[in-house]
Coordinates of C-alpha atoms and ligand atoms in Angstrom, one line a residue:
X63 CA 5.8 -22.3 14.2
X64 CA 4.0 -23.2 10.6
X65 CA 6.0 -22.8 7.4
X66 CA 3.2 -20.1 6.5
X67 CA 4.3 -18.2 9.6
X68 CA 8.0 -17.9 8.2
X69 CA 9.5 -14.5 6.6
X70 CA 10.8 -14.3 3.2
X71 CA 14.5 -14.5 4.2
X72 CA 14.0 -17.6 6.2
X73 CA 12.1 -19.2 3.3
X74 CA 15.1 -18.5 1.3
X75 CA 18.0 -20.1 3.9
X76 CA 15.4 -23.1 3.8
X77 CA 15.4 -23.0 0.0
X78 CA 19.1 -23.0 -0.7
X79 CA 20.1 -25.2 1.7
X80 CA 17.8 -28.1 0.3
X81 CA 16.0 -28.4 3.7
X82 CA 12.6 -27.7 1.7
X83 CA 11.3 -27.0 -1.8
X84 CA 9.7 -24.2 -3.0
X85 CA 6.8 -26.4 -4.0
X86 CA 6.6 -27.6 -0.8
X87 CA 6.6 -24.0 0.5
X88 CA 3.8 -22.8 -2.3
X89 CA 1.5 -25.2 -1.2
X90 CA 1.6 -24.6 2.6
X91 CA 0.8 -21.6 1.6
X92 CA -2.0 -22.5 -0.6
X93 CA -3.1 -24.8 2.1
X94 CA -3.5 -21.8 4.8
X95 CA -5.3 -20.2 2.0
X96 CA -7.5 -23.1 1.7
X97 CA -7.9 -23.3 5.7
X98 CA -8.6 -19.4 6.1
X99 CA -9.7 -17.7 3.5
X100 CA -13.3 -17.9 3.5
X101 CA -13.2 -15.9 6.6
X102 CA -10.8 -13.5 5.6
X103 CA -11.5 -13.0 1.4
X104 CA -8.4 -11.1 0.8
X105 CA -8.2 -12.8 -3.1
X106 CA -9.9 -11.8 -5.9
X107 CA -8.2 -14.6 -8.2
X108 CA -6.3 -17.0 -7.1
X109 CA -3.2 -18.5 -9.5
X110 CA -2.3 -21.6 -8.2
X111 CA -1.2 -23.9 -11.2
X112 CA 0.6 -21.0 -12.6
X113 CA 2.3 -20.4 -8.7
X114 CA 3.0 -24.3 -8.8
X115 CA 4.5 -24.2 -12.2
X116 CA 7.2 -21.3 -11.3
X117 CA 7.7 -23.0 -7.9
X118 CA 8.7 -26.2 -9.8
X119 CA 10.9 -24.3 -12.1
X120 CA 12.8 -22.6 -9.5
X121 CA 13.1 -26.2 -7.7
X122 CA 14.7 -27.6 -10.5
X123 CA 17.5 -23.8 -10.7
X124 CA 18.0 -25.0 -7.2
X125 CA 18.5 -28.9 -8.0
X126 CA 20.8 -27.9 -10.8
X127 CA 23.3 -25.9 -8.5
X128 CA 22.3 -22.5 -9.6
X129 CA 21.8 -19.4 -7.5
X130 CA 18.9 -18.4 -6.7
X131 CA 17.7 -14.5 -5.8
X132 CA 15.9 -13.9 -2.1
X133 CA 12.6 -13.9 -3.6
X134 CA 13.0 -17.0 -6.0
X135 CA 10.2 -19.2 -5.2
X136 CA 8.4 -17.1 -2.6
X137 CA 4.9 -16.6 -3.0
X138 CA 4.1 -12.5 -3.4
X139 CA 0.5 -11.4 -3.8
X140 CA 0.1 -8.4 -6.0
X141 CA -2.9 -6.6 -5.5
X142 CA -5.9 -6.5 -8.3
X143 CA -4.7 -3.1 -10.0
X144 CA -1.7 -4.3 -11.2
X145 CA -2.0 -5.7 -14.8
X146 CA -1.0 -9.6 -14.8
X147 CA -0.9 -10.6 -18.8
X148 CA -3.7 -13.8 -19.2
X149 CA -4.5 -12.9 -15.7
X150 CA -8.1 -11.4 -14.4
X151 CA -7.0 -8.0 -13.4
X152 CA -10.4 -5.9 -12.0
X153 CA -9.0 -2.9 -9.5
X154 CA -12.6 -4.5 -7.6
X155 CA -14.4 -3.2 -10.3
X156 CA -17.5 -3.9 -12.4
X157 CA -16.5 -2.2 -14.9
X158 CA -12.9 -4.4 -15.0
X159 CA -15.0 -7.2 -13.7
X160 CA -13.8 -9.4 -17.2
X161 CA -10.7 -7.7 -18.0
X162 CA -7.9 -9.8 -18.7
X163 CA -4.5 -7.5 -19.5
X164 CA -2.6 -8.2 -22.8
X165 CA 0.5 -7.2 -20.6
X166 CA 2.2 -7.1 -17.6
X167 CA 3.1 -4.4 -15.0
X168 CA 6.6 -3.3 -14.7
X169 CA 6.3 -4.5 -11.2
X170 CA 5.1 -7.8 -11.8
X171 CA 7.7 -8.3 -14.7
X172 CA 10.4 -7.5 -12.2
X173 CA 9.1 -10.2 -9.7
X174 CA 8.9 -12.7 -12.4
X175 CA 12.4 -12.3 -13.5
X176 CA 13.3 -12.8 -9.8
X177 CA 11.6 -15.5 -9.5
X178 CA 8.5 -15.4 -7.3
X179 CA 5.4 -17.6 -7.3
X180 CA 2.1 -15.0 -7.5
X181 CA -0.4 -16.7 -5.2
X182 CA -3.1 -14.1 -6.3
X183 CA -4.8 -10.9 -6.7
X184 CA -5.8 -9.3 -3.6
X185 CA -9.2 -7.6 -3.1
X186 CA -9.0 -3.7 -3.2
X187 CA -11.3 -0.5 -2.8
X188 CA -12.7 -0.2 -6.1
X189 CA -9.9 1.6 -8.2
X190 CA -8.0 2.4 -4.9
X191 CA -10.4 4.4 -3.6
X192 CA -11.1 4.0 0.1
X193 CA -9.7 3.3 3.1
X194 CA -11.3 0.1 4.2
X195 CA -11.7 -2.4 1.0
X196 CA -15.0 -1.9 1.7
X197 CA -15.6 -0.2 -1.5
X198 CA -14.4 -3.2 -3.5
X199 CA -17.5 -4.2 -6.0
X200 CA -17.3 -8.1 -4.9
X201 CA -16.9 -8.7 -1.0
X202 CA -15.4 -7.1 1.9
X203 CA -12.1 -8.5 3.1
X204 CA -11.8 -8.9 6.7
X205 CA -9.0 -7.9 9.0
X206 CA -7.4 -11.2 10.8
X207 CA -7.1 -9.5 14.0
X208 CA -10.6 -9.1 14.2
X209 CA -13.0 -10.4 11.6
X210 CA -15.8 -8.3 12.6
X211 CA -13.1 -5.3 11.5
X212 CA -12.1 -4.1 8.2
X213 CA -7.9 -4.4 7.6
X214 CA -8.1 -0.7 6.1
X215 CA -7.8 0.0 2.6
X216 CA -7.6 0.6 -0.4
X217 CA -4.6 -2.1 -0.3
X218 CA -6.9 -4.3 2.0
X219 CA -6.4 -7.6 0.2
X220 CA -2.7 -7.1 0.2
X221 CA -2.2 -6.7 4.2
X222 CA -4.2 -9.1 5.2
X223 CA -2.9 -11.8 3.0
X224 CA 0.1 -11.0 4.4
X225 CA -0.9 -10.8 7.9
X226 CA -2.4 -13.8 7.5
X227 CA 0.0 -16.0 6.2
X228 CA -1.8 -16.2 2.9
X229 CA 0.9 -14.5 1.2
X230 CA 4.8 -14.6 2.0
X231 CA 4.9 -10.8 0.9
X232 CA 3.1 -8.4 -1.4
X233 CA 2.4 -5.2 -3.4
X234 CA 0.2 -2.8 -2.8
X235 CA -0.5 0.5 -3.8
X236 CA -0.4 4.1 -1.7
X237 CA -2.0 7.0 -3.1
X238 CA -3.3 8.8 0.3
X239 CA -1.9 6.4 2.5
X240 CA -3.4 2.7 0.9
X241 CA -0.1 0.9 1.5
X242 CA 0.1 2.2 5.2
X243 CA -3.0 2.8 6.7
X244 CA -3.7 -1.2 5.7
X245 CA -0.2 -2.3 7.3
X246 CA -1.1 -0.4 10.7
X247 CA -4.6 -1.8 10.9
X248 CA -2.7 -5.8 10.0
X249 CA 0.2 -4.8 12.1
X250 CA 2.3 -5.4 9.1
X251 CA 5.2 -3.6 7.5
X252 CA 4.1 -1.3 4.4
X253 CA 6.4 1.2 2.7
X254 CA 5.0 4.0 0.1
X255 CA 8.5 4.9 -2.1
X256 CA 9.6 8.4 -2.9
X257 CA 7.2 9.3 -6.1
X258 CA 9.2 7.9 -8.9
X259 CA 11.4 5.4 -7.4
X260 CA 9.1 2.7 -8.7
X261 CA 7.5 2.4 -12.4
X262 CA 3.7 2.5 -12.5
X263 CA 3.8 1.0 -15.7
X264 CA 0.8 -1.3 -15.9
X265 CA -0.8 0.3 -12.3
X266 CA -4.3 1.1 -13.1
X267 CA -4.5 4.6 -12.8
X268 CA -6.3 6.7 -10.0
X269 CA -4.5 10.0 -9.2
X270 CA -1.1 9.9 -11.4
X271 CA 1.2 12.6 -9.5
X272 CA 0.4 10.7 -6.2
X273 CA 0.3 6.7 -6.8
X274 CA 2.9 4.9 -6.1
X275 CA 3.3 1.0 -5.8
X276 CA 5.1 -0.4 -2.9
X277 CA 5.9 -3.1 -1.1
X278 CA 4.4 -5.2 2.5
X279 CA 6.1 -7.4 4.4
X280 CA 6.0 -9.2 7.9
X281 CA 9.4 -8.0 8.8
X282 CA 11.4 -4.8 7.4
X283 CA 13.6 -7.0 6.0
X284 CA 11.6 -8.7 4.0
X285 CA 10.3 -5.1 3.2
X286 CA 13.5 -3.6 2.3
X287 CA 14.4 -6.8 -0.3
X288 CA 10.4 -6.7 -1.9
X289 CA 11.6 -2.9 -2.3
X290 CA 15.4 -3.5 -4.1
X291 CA 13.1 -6.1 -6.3
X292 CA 10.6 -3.8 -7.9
X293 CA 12.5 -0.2 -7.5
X294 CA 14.4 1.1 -10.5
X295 CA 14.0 3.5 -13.5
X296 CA 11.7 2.1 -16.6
X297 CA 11.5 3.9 -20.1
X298 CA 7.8 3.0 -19.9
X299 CA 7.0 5.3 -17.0
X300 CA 8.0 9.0 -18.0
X301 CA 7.9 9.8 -14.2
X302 CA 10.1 7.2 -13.0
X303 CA 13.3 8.7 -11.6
X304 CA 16.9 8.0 -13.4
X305 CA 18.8 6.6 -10.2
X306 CA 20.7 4.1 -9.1
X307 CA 18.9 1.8 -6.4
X308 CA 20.3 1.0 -3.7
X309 CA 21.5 -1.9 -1.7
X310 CA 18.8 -1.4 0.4
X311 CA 19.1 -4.8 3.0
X312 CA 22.3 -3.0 3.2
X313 CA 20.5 -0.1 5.4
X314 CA 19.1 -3.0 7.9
X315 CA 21.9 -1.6 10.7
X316 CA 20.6 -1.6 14.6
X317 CA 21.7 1.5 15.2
X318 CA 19.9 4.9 15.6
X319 CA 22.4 6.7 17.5
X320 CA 22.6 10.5 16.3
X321 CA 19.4 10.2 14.0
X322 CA 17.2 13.4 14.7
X323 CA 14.0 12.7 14.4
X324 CA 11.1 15.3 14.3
X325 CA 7.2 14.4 15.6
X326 CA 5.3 17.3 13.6
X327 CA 2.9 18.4 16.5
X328 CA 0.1 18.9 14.2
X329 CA -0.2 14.7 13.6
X330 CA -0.2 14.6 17.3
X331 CA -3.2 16.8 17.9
X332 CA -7.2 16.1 18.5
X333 CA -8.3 13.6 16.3
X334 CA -5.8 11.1 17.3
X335 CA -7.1 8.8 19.7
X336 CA -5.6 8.7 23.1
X337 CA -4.4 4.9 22.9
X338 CA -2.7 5.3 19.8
X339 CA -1.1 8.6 21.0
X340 CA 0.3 6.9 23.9
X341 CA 1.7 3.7 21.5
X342 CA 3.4 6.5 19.8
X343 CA 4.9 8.3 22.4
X344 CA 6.6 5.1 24.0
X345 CA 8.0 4.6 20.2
X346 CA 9.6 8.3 21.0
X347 CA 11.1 7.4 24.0
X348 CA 12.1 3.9 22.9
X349 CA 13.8 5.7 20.0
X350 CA 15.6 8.3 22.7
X351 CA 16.6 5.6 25.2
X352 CA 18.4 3.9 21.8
X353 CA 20.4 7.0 20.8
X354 CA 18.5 9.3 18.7
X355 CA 17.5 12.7 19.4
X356 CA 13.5 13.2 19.4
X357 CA 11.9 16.8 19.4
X358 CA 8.4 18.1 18.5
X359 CA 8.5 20.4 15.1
X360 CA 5.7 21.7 13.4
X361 CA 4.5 21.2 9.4
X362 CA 2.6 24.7 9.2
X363 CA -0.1 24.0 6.6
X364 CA -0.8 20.2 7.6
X365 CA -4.4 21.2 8.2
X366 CA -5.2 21.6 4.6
X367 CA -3.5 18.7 3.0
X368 CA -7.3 16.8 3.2
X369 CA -8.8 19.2 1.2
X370 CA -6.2 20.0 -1.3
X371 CA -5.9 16.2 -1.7
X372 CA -9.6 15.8 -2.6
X373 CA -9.2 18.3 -4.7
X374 CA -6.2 17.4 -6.8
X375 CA -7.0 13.3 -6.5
X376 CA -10.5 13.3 -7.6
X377 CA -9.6 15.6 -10.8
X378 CA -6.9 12.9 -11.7
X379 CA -9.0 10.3 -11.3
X380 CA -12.2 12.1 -13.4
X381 CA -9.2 11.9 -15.7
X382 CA -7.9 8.8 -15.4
X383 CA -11.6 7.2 -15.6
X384 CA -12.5 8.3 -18.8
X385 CA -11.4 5.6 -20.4
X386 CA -13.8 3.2 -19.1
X387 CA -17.3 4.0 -21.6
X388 CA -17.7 0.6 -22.4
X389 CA -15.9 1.0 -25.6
X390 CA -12.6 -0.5 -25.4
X391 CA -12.5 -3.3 -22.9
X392 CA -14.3 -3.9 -19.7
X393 CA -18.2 -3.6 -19.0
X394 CA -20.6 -2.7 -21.5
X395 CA -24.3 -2.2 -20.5
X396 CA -26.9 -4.0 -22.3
X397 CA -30.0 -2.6 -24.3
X398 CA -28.9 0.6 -25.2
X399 CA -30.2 3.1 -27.9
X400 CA -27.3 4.8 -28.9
X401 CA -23.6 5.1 -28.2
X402 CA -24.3 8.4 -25.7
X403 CA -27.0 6.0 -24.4
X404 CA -24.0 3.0 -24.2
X405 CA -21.2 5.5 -22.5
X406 CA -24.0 6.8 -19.9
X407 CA -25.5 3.1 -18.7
X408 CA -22.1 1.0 -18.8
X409 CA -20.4 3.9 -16.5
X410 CA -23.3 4.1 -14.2
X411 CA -23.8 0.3 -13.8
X412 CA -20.2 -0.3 -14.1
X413 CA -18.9 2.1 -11.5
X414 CA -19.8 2.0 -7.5
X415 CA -20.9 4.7 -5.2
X416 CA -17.1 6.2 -4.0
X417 CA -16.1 6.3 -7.9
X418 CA -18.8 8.0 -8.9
X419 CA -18.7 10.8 -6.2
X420 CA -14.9 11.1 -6.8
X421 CA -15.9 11.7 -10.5
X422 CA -18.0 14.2 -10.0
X423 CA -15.8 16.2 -7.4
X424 CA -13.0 16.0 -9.8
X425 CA -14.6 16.6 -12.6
X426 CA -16.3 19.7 -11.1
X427 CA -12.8 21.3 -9.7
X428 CA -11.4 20.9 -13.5
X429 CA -14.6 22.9 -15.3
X430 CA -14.3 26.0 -16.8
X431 CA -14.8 28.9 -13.8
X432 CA -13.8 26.3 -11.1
X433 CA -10.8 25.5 -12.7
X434 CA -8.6 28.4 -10.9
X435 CA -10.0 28.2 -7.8
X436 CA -9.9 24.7 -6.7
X437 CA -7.5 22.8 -9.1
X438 CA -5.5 25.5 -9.4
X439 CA -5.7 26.7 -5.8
X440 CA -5.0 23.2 -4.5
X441 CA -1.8 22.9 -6.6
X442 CA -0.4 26.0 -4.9
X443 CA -1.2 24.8 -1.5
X444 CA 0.6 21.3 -2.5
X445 CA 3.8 23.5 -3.1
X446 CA 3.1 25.1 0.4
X447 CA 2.9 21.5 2.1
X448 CA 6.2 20.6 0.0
X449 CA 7.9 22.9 1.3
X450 CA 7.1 22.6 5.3
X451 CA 8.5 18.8 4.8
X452 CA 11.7 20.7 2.8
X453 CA 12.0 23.1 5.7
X454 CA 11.7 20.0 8.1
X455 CA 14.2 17.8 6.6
X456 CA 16.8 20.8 7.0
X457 CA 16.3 19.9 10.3
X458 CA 15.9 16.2 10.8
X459 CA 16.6 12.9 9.5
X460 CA 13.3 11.5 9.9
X461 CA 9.6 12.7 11.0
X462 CA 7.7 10.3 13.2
X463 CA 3.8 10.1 13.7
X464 CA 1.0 7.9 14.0
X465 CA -0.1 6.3 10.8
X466 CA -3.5 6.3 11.2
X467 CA -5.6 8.1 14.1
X468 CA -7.6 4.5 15.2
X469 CA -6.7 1.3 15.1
X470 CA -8.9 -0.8 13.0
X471 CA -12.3 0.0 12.8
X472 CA -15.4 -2.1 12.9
X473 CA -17.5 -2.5 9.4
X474 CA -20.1 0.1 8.6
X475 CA -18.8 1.9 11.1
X476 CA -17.4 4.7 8.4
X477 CA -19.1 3.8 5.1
X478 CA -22.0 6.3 5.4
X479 CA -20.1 8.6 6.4
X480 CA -17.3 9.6 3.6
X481 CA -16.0 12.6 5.7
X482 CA -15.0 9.7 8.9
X483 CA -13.6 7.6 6.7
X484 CA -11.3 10.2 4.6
X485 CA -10.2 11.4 7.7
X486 CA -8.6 8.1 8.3
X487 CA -5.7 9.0 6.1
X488 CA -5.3 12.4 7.5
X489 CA -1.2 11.4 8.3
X490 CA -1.0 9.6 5.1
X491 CA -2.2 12.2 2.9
X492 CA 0.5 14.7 2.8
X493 CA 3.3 12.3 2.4
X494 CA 1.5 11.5 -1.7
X495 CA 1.5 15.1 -1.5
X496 CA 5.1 16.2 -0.8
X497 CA 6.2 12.8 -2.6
X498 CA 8.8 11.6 -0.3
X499 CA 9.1 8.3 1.1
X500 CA 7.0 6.7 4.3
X501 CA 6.9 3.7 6.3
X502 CA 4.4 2.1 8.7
X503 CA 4.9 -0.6 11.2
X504 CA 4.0 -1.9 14.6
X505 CA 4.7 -0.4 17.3
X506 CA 2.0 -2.0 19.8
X507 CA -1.5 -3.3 20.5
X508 CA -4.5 -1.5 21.6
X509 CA -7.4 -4.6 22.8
X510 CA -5.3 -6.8 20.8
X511 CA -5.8 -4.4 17.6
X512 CA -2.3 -3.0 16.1
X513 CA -1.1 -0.1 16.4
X514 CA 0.8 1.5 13.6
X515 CA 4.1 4.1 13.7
X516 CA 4.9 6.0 10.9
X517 CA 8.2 7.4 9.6
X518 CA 8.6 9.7 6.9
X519 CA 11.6 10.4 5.1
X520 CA 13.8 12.5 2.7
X521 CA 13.2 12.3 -1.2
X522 CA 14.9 8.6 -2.3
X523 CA 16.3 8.0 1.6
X524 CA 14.1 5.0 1.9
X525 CA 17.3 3.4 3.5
X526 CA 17.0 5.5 6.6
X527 CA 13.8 4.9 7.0
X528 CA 14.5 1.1 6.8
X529 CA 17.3 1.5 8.8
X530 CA 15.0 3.4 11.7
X531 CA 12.6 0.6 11.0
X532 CA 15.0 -2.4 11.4
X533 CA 16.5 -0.9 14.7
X534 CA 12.7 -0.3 16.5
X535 CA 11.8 -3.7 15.1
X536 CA 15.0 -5.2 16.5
X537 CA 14.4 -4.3 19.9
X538 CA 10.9 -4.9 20.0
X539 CA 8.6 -7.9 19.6
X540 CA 5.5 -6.5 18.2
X541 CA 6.1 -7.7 14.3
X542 CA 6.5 -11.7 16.3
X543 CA 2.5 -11.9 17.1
X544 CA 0.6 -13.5 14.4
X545 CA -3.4 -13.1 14.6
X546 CA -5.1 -16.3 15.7
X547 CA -8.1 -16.6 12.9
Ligands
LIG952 N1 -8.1 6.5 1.3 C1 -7.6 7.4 0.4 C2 -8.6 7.6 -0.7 O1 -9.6 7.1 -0.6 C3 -6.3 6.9 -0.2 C4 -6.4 5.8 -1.1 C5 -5.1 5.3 -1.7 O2 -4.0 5.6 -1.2 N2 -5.3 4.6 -2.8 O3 -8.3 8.3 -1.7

């Protein structure tokens, strides 16, 4: 075992009792970096002397006697949307290609004040938009199962640093499934919070009502302590919930006994290859044979929450992107006549292929005439798909499905074909939609690829899905294998 290979909480008991130093830890883990990294490109910046510095400090908290919190001195990657103040922050982007943030996120605040060395910025599909991080503007990041296969996206960089060993822990963002659908193609643990639970302060913007930072992990421990870290209400997100956090490494009980637990038949159906289909159905019976009660249910209008999605995500996002003309900050084109001239050439240099289409959908739902029947349409069908996961959670504790229909897939094999590759979030989607809370983690291997299971929960009952989590993951071996690279 390699101090890389090590979870967070393990780091920690190493930490306090003076067996190792976090500098010591930080640069094993800048070593693997070193050793791996040009095959699998999950950074877009890396911050060692900065990492190095905080690791010191915290060295010197422990040396003095002081306690430390569970991520002190553990490297977390943060993925490139997240504003880092005096650090390159780019969302993959051209057109953020040179932007360095006066300020910090929320998120990233919160980590400092606990602590934690930031390794890096992991690589992302340009402005979260993609399923692959093959639409990032500088270099594809590869998955370390496979190199030849892409670790799913947007949250790309994140997963694989993680699955890696390049990072301890990190934070990505899920805004149609980016935190999930990476963590089943790495065979890591990702967790999109309820909408709310966790500020976006300082998360460049794609679709507002659905993005939602989270964290990844090797273990659901791990996950459930990255979560208590960065949850929590902030004045300087007006759609960050008033509630208390929870304890949640409290809700890490092996115990499912008397969950119910619904499988919605419609993210069982064609579309979902048989392999992955047969992973899921052991996790059903594993989850039977341990106590809780499993049934089939149905969520009624599951087969349009693709299309209302790229309705309502692409409109937010024609909104969100106005800001980049080349004005402000970020890329400005050269030789230009005049400032309509300026706004046309540094958006259609600065912005890649997937941003621009998403653009133009969005920006064609929201014009006058269109307006009420797609935007407006799409908004009503969101209430619909709300309320089938309402109806559900009458019912049930927890949903369970696949998280993604494939395992990974190989590079190129989706790019040309934007229809393939959105479909790859099709039980991701309506979990942004509905806004409640969803986890992904392994629940087996197909030709040495993982497999991912999904759990979806209850508005701001993260601790039962952490709790489902923590008992599969307890008696089960999956999240043990690390990727030989
Ligand atoms: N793949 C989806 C999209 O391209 C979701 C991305 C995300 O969650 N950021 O929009």
């Amino acid at each position: 075992m390699q101090l890389y290979q090590l979870t967070a909480h393990e780091m920690h008991d190493l930490l306090i009792n003076k067996e190792l130093s976090s500098e010591e830890l930080n640069n094993s883990i800048f070593d693997r970096i070193e050793a791996v990294e040009d095959k699998i490109k999950a950074f877009v910046t890396i911050t060692k002397e900065s990492a190095l510095e905080r690791a010191r400090s915290v060295d010197r908290q422990i040396q003095a006697g002081e306690k430390i919190g569970p991520l002190a001195g553990i490297p977390v990657a943060v993925k490139d949307n997240m504003c880092t103040k005096g650090v390159r922050t780019t969302a993959s982007s051209k057109i953020l290609s040179n932007f360095v943030p006066p300020y910090s996120a929320t998120v990233v605040e919160k980590l400092e004040a606990a602590g934690s060395t930031i390794p890096g910025k992991t690589n992302l599909d340009e402005f979260a938009m993609g399923s692959s991080t093959e639409n990032s503007a500088f270099f594809h990041t590869s998955n370390p199962w496979d190199i030849q296969r892409v670790p799913g996206g947007s949250s790309g960089g994140s997963a694989a640093a993680v699955c890696a060993g390049e990072a301890v822990v990190a934070l990505g963002s899920d805004t149609g499934g980016s935190i999930r659908q990476p963590a089943s193609f790495c065979g890591v643990v990702g967790l999109k919070p309820t909408y709310g639970a966790v500020s976006r302060y300082g998360l460049i913007a794609f679709a507002s009502s659905l993005d939602q930072i989270g964290p990844f992990a090797r273990d659901v421990t791990d996950c459930a302590t990255l979560l208590e870290v960065i949850s929590g209400h902030d004045d300087r997100d007006s759609t960050s919930a008033s509630y208390k956090v929870p304890e949640f490494t409290a809700s890490l009980i092996n115990d499912v006994r008397g969950l119910k637990i619904g499988v919605p038949e419609e993210f069982m159906a064609k579309g979902i290859g048989p392999e992955v289909r047969a992973a899921v159905e052991r996790a059903m019976s594993l989850y039977e044979s341990m106590g809780a009660v499993v049934e089939y249910t149905t969520l009624p209008h599951t087969e349009y929450a693709l299309p209302t999605y790229y309705i309502i995500a692409p409109a937010e996002a024609s909104s969100n992107l106005a800001r980049y003309d080349g004005v402000r900050y970020g890329f400005r084109a050269a030789e230009v006549v005049d400032v309509i001239d300026m706004f046309m050439k540094s958006r259609s240099q600065g912005f890649g292929t997937e941003v621009k289409r998403r653009i133009m959908l969005g920006t064609y739902a929201l014009s006058a005439g269109y307006y009420d029947a797609y935007y407006l349409k799409a908004l009503k069908v969101r209430t619909l798909i709300k309320q089938d996961f309402d109806r559900a959670f009458e019912k049930y504790d927890l949903l369970l499905s696949p998280t993604s229909p494939t395992p990974a897939f190989r590079f190129g094999e989706k790019i040309d074909d934007p229809l393939e590759m959105y479909l790859s979030d099709i039980c991701t989607i309506s979990v942004n939609l509905a806004g409640i809370p969803g986890i992904s983690f392994s629940c087996g291997f197909v030709d040495n690829m993982p497999v991912g299971l999904q759990l979806m929960g209850k508005y701001f009952d993260e601790g039962t899905l952490l709790r489902a989590a923590y008992t599969f993951e307890q008696n089960t071996s999956y999240h043990k294998e690390f990727p030989k690279i």
